[in-house]
Short mmCIF file of C-alpha atoms in Angstrom, two decimals:
data_model
loop_
_atom_site.label_atom_id
_atom_site.label_comp_id
_atom_site.label_asym_id
_atom_site.label_seq_id
_atom_site.Cartn_x
_atom_site.Cartn_y
_atom_site.Cartn_z
CA MET X 1243 -40.26 -1.50 3.86
CA HIS X 1244 -38.03 -3.60 1.46
CA LEU X 1245 -35.35 -2.17 -0.87
CA LEU X 1246 -33.30 -3.70 -3.37
CA LEU X 1247 -29.61 -2.72 -3.51
CA ILE X 1248 -27.53 -3.28 -6.70
CA GLU X 1249 -23.83 -2.50 -5.71
CA ASP X 1250 -20.55 -4.25 -6.43
CA ASP X 1251 -18.32 -2.71 -3.76
CA LEU X 1252 -18.24 -5.15 -0.67
CA GLU X 1253 -17.33 -2.49 1.74
CA LEU X 1254 -20.06 0.09 0.67
CA GLY X 1255 -22.70 -2.73 0.29
CA ARG X 1256 -22.12 -3.98 3.77
CA ALA X 1257 -22.34 -0.41 5.27
CA LEU X 1258 -25.50 0.43 3.47
CA GLN X 1259 -27.08 -2.75 4.52
CA ALA X 1260 -26.24 -2.16 8.16
CA ALA X 1261 -27.46 1.68 7.77
CA LEU X 1262 -30.66 0.59 6.25
CA LYS X 1263 -31.44 -1.98 8.82
CA LEU X 1264 -30.88 0.38 11.78
CA GLU X 1265 -33.41 2.64 9.95
CA GLY X 1266 -36.13 -0.31 9.99
CA PHE X 1267 -35.71 -1.36 6.26
CA SER X 1268 -35.24 -4.74 4.98
CA CYS X 1269 -32.83 -4.89 1.92
CA GLU X 1270 -31.69 -7.50 -0.51
CA TRP X 1271 -28.27 -7.07 -2.01
CA ARG X 1272 -27.11 -7.98 -5.61
CA ARG X 1273 -23.74 -7.21 -7.13
CA ARG X 1274 -24.12 -7.65 -10.90
CA VAL X 1275 -26.49 -6.81 -13.74
CA VAL X 1276 -26.89 -10.61 -14.45
CA ASP X 1277 -28.15 -11.17 -10.80
CA ALA X 1278 -30.65 -8.13 -11.14
CA PRO X 1279 -34.43 -8.96 -11.76
CA ALA X 1280 -35.45 -8.34 -15.43
CA VAL X 1281 -38.36 -6.25 -13.96
CA VAL X 1282 -39.03 -4.68 -10.56
CA ASP X 1283 -42.50 -4.07 -9.26
CA HIS X 1284 -44.16 -3.01 -5.95
CA GLN X 1285 -45.23 -6.50 -5.19
CA TRP X 1286 -41.87 -7.25 -3.66
CA VAL X 1287 -39.74 -4.15 -3.58
CA ASP X 1288 -40.46 -0.45 -2.49
CA CYS X 1289 -37.31 1.25 -3.95
CA VAL X 1290 -34.12 0.33 -5.72
CA LEU X 1291 -30.63 1.59 -5.04
CA LEU X 1292 -28.71 1.28 -8.23
CA ASP X 1293 -24.99 1.57 -8.76
CA LEU X 1294 -24.06 2.47 -12.47
CA GLY X 1295 -20.50 1.07 -12.59
CA LEU X 1296 -21.18 -2.58 -12.42
CA PRO X 1297 -18.54 -5.34 -13.23
CA ASP X 1298 -20.74 -6.89 -16.04
CA GLY X 1299 -22.69 -3.79 -17.39
CA ASP X 1300 -23.96 -0.30 -16.99
CA GLY X 1301 -26.73 0.32 -14.50
CA LEU X 1302 -28.28 2.83 -16.74
CA ASP X 1303 -29.14 0.02 -19.22
CA LEU X 1304 -30.72 -1.83 -16.34
CA LEU X 1305 -32.85 1.21 -15.52
CA ARG X 1306 -33.73 1.72 -18.96
CA GLN X 1307 -34.81 -1.78 -19.21
CA TRP X 1308 -36.99 -1.57 -16.17
CA ARG X 1309 -38.76 1.71 -17.36
CA SER X 1310 -39.38 0.21 -20.86
CA ARG X 1311 -41.39 -2.55 -19.15
CA ALA X 1312 -43.61 -0.11 -17.31
CA SER X 1313 -41.98 -0.37 -13.84
CA ALA X 1314 -42.73 2.51 -11.62
CA VAL X 1315 -40.75 1.52 -8.64
CA PRO X 1316 -38.62 4.43 -7.32
CA VAL X 1317 -34.95 4.18 -8.23
CA ILE X 1318 -32.15 6.19 -6.68
CA VAL X 1319 -28.91 6.03 -8.55
CA ILE X 1320 -25.73 5.84 -6.35
CA THR X 1321 -22.60 6.38 -8.29
CA ALA X 1322 -19.16 7.94 -8.49
CA ARG X 1323 -20.08 9.56 -11.85
CA SER X 1324 -20.29 13.35 -10.78
CA GLY X 1325 -20.55 15.15 -14.29
CA LEU X 1326 -23.63 17.18 -15.03
CA GLN X 1327 -24.19 15.09 -18.17
CA GLU X 1328 -24.23 11.85 -16.26
CA ARG X 1329 -26.76 13.13 -13.68
CA LEU X 1330 -29.08 14.37 -16.58
CA GLU X 1331 -28.69 11.06 -18.34
CA GLY X 1332 -29.57 9.14 -15.07
CA LEU X 1333 -32.64 11.38 -14.53
CA ASP X 1334 -33.85 11.17 -17.94
CA SER X 1335 -33.54 7.61 -18.04
CA GLY X 1336 -36.02 7.23 -15.40
CA ALA X 1337 -34.11 7.71 -12.05
CA ASP X 1338 -36.02 9.39 -9.24
CA ASP X 1339 -33.03 10.78 -7.41
CA PHE X 1340 -29.10 10.76 -8.09
CA LEU X 1341 -26.55 10.53 -5.29
CA VAL X 1342 -22.82 10.94 -5.97
CA LYS X 1343 -20.33 8.94 -4.00
CA PRO X 1344 -19.01 9.32 -1.44
CA PHE X 1345 -22.07 10.18 0.63
CA ALA X 1346 -23.16 9.75 4.14
CA PRO X 1347 -25.49 6.82 4.83
CA ALA X 1348 -27.91 9.27 6.72
CA GLU X 1349 -28.27 11.08 3.46
CA LEU X 1350 -29.26 7.94 1.48
CA VAL X 1351 -31.79 7.11 4.12
CA SER X 1352 -33.31 10.58 4.00
CA ARG X 1353 -33.56 10.58 0.08
CA VAL X 1354 -35.19 6.91 0.27
CA ARG X 1355 -37.72 8.33 2.61
CA ALA X 1356 -38.34 11.18 0.35
CA VAL X 1357 -39.08 9.17 -2.74
CA LEU X 1358 -41.23 6.79 -0.73
CA ARG X 1359 -43.34 9.71 0.57
CA ARG X 1360 -43.82 11.11 -3.00
CA TYR X 1361 -44.85 7.53 -4.14
CA ALA X 1362 -47.47 7.31 -1.36
CA LYS X 1363 -48.57 11.02 -2.29
CA GLN X 1364 -47.56 12.40 1.15
CA SER X 1365 -45.84 15.75 1.65
CA SER X 1366 -44.29 15.25 4.91
CA GLU X 1367 -43.04 12.53 7.40
CA VAL X 1368 -46.55 12.31 8.91
CA TRP X 1369 -48.92 10.48 6.60
CA SER X 1370 -52.41 11.66 7.30
CA ILE X 1371 -55.10 9.17 6.28
CA GLY X 1372 -58.69 9.35 7.54
CA GLY X 1373 -57.87 10.42 11.18
CA LEU X 1374 -54.74 8.41 11.33
CA ASP X 1375 -51.43 10.03 11.57
CA ILE X 1376 -48.67 7.60 10.66
CA GLU X 1377 -44.88 8.27 11.23
CA PRO X 1378 -42.80 5.70 9.43
CA ARG X 1379 -39.45 6.85 10.80
CA ALA X 1380 -40.75 6.95 14.30
CA HIS X 1381 -42.79 3.88 14.08
CA GLN X 1382 -45.77 5.73 15.59
CA VAL X 1383 -49.44 5.89 14.80
CA ARG X 1384 -51.77 8.35 16.39
CA LEU X 1385 -55.72 8.19 16.10
CA GLN X 1386 -57.30 11.48 16.73
CA GLY X 1387 -54.22 12.69 18.53
CA GLN X 1388 -53.83 9.72 20.63
CA VAL X 1389 -50.72 7.36 20.37
CA LEU X 1390 -51.73 3.75 19.52
CA ASP X 1391 -50.13 0.85 20.91
CA LEU X 1392 -49.25 -1.35 17.89
CA SER X 1393 -47.06 -4.55 17.59
CA PRO X 1394 -44.24 -4.21 15.01
CA ARG X 1395 -46.25 -6.62 12.67
CA GLU X 1396 -49.40 -4.37 13.13
CA PHE X 1397 -47.50 -1.36 12.26
CA GLN X 1398 -45.82 -2.99 9.14
CA LEU X 1399 -49.33 -4.12 8.11
CA LEU X 1400 -50.85 -0.78 8.54
CA LEU X 1401 -48.00 0.92 6.52
CA GLU X 1402 -48.45 -1.47 3.53
CA LEU X 1403 -52.16 -0.66 3.52
CA ALA X 1404 -51.34 3.05 3.93
CA ARG X 1405 -49.02 3.02 0.74
CA GLU X 1406 -52.16 3.04 -1.44
CA PRO X 1407 -55.27 4.16 0.61
CA GLY X 1408 -58.39 3.09 -1.13
CA ALA X 1409 -56.63 0.45 -3.18
CA VAL X 1410 -57.15 -3.37 -2.60
CA VAL X 1411 -53.93 -5.08 -1.51
CA PRO X 1412 -54.02 -8.86 -2.20
CA LYS X 1413 -53.77 -11.14 0.72
CA GLY X 1414 -50.85 -13.09 -0.96
CA LEU X 1415 -48.96 -9.88 -1.43
CA LEU X 1416 -49.52 -8.71 2.15
CA ALA X 1417 -48.34 -12.04 3.37
CA GLN X 1418 -45.16 -11.76 1.41
CA ARG X 1419 -44.41 -8.19 2.29
CA LEU X 1420 -44.60 -8.85 6.02
CA GLU X 1421 -41.75 -11.32 5.55
CA PRO X 1422 -39.84 -10.03 2.47
CA LEU X 1423 -36.67 -11.98 3.19
CA GLY X 1424 -38.25 -15.30 4.03
CA GLU X 1425 -41.45 -17.25 3.34
CA ALA X 1426 -44.74 -15.52 3.29
CA ILE X 1427 -46.76 -15.63 6.52
CA GLU X 1428 -49.83 -18.12 6.68
CA PHE X 1429 -53.15 -16.39 5.77
CA SER X 1430 -54.50 -17.42 9.16
CA ALA X 1431 -51.74 -15.41 10.91
CA LEU X 1432 -52.38 -12.53 8.56
CA GLU X 1433 -56.05 -12.54 9.35
CA VAL X 1434 -55.25 -12.58 13.04
CA HIS X 1435 -52.96 -9.40 12.63
CA VAL X 1436 -55.71 -7.64 10.51
CA SER X 1437 -58.30 -8.42 13.23
CA ASN X 1438 -55.89 -6.94 15.97
CA LEU X 1439 -55.22 -3.94 13.84
CA ARG X 1440 -59.01 -3.19 13.36
CA ARG X 1441 -59.55 -3.44 16.90
CA LYS X 1442 -57.12 -0.80 17.51
CA ILE X 1443 -57.78 1.64 14.73
CA GLY X 1444 -61.46 0.88 14.31
CA PRO X 1445 -63.04 -1.73 12.17
CA GLU X 1446 -64.58 0.57 9.67
CA ARG X 1447 -61.15 1.72 8.51
CA ILE X 1448 -60.08 -1.60 6.93
CA HIS X 1449 -62.50 -3.12 4.53
CA THR X 1450 -62.29 -6.98 3.33
CA VAL X 1451 -62.69 -7.49 -0.28
CA ARG X 1452 -63.84 -11.28 -0.02
CA GLY X 1453 -61.41 -13.58 -1.91
CA VAL X 1454 -59.15 -10.84 -2.89
CA GLY X 1455 -57.64 -8.81 0.10
CA TYR X 1456 -57.88 -5.65 2.17
CA LEU X 1457 -58.12 -1.86 1.68
CA LEU X 1458 -57.44 1.04 4.03
CA LYS X 1459 -60.40 3.51 3.77
CA ASP X 1460 -59.26 7.20 3.37
#
């Protein structure tokens, strides 16, 4: 899954990127408000980690801007502001969680996983969808209790489809999300990965919407 980190502290930014990479997340890092996107959406990012005290503005203004433009991407505020009023203001402005510095990277990773579970409407670390049990943290999938041998790309593809079971995910979006920090993979390669995944989890579980994309049946 792909994260956006907006943090001006060089040491902290590097440490967080390294910690997130170890946990299997890809992460883009921006250091100023002016470098942040005007709007964030689920087409390219799963969660935003937002510092408030940025050198050219306040992260809360950026958060309010995103929410005013109907962005529903989870946002976790990471800040040195520890007062109750600051926490309330952050949550009331649309933050999904609020983490006060200093904090352990492991705690941040845990909170990221928690907000992503809520977005996927899953109550635990195991996502249960139509006989499949998916464990994002362990990179493991079971079908009727049997562990499946999925390649990293197949697992990533299944996870993207499982974020919204029953919803069509466009091919172009899948192709980009399988390579979030580079060029989107070719459609021909995507189709091969879908075919291989179907063979392992059952062809009836992934439905093709011709000319649009794919959906995972719940």
